[in-house]
C-alpha atoms as one frame of an Amber mdcrd trajectory, in Angstrom:
protein
 149.498 -50.008  50.727 151.394 -50.071  54.023 153.132 -46.923  52.818 149.780
 -45.112  52.706 149.116 -46.061  56.329 152.644 -44.994  57.264 152.070 -41.640
  55.559 148.760 -41.275  57.401 150.256 -42.110  60.817 153.257 -39.856  60.286
 151.093 -36.928  59.218 148.734 -37.533  62.156 151.610 -37.514  64.626 152.932
 -34.251  63.186 149.478 -32.627  63.076 148.413 -33.718  66.556 151.781 -32.755
  68.001 151.586 -29.266  66.588 147.943 -28.907  67.666 149.014 -29.661  71.227
 152.112 -27.468  71.053 150.645 -24.392  69.371 148.284 -23.240  72.157 151.153
 -23.314  74.653 153.443 -21.486  72.227 150.782 -18.872  71.481 150.123 -18.317
  75.186 153.851 -17.921  75.880 154.370 -15.455  73.056 151.323 -13.418  74.127
 152.696 -13.170  77.663 156.195 -12.188  76.521 154.935  -9.785  73.846 152.780
  -8.058  76.459 155.610  -7.657  78.926 158.256  -4.978  78.536 161.218  -7.168
  79.496 161.421  -9.541  76.509 159.938  -9.363  73.056 157.911 -12.383  71.925
 158.465 -14.360  68.756 155.071 -14.394  67.056 156.672 -15.275  63.719 157.508
 -18.708  65.167 153.795 -19.308  65.799 152.888 -18.475  62.222 155.787 -20.507
  60.826 154.864 -23.651  62.741 151.203 -23.195  61.836 151.733 -22.649  58.112
 154.765 -24.849  57.426 154.152 -27.829  59.725 150.608 -28.003  61.114 148.593
 -27.130  58.010 150.479 -29.365  55.530 150.425 -32.213  58.050 146.662 -31.764
  58.483 146.076 -31.814  54.736 148.234 -34.913  54.273 146.583 -36.695  57.228
 143.082 -35.941  55.975 143.939 -36.794  52.370 145.663 -40.072  53.199 142.887
 -40.991  55.646 140.342 -40.411  52.919 142.371 -42.580  50.536 142.525 -45.361
  53.142 138.775 -45.168  53.710 138.067 -45.310  49.974 140.561 -48.131  49.431
 139.189 -50.329  52.219 135.549 -49.441  51.654 134.807 -49.640  55.362 131.773
 -47.863  56.687 129.972 -47.789  59.962 128.534 -45.497  62.573 131.952 -45.443
  64.251 133.391 -43.927  61.064 130.823 -41.125  61.099 131.644 -40.466  64.752
 135.379 -40.502  63.995 134.978 -38.120  61.069 132.953 -35.824  63.319 135.795
 -35.807  65.862 138.282 -35.102  63.066 136.084 -32.233  61.849 136.166 -30.778
  65.368 139.964 -31.101  65.295 139.968 -29.125  62.043 137.939 -26.431  63.820
 140.517 -26.468  66.643 143.199 -26.040  63.973 141.394 -22.992  62.602 140.986
 -21.588  66.123 144.759 -21.874  66.605 145.137 -19.712  63.514 142.715 -17.158
  64.941 144.612 -17.091  68.234 147.843 -16.491  66.341 146.245 -13.533  64.579
 144.878 -12.177  67.879 148.282 -12.494  69.505 149.948 -10.690  66.596 147.418
  -7.866  66.522 146.831  -7.267  70.199 148.841  -9.460  72.584 147.310  -9.715
  76.025 147.707 -12.187  78.857 143.985 -13.025  78.827 144.535 -15.068  75.669
 146.325 -17.668  77.785 142.979 -18.833  79.171 141.638 -19.330  75.652 144.830
 -21.185  74.717 144.504 -23.496  77.732 140.871 -24.236  76.919 141.688 -24.891
  73.265 144.575 -27.180  74.156 142.430 -29.181  76.564 139.565 -29.496  74.113
 141.929 -30.505  71.312 143.432 -33.209  73.514 139.954 -34.516  74.313 139.092
 -34.722  70.609 142.346 -36.547  69.873 141.625 -39.044  72.645 138.070 -39.548
  71.365 139.321 -40.091  67.823 141.927 -42.595  68.965 139.352 -44.472  71.023
 136.913 -44.572  68.111 139.595 -45.928  65.777 140.898 -48.586  68.162 137.649
 -49.741  69.779 135.199 -49.281  66.873 132.384 -49.344  69.441 129.411 -48.983
  67.128
């Protein structure tokens, strides 16, 4: 089953990478769409979200579930890790909402929300990684 772990790691790298990249991309397209000089490219936001981030998230969660069921490991650390992953899923959904907001009514104020979301997402990724590697509980 090393291929299952490889699939899980690959999907996690793609999902986490897009979760870190999307808030910056959304903020940039909201700024450029709001200005008169250059039009933004909001279709790139939606494309990355629907064709890369969402499938990677589904594969990462599915393969992680398969690994958990295969190994039969359980502990408080796993509950904490799954909670952090659930928060990352919420961050994923919030990226989708920011994309919709930027498409409907682009405004520079969304950049603050994007920065906060990016920072919080990074914190959840770091917490998840720590919980997996340290297994503190």
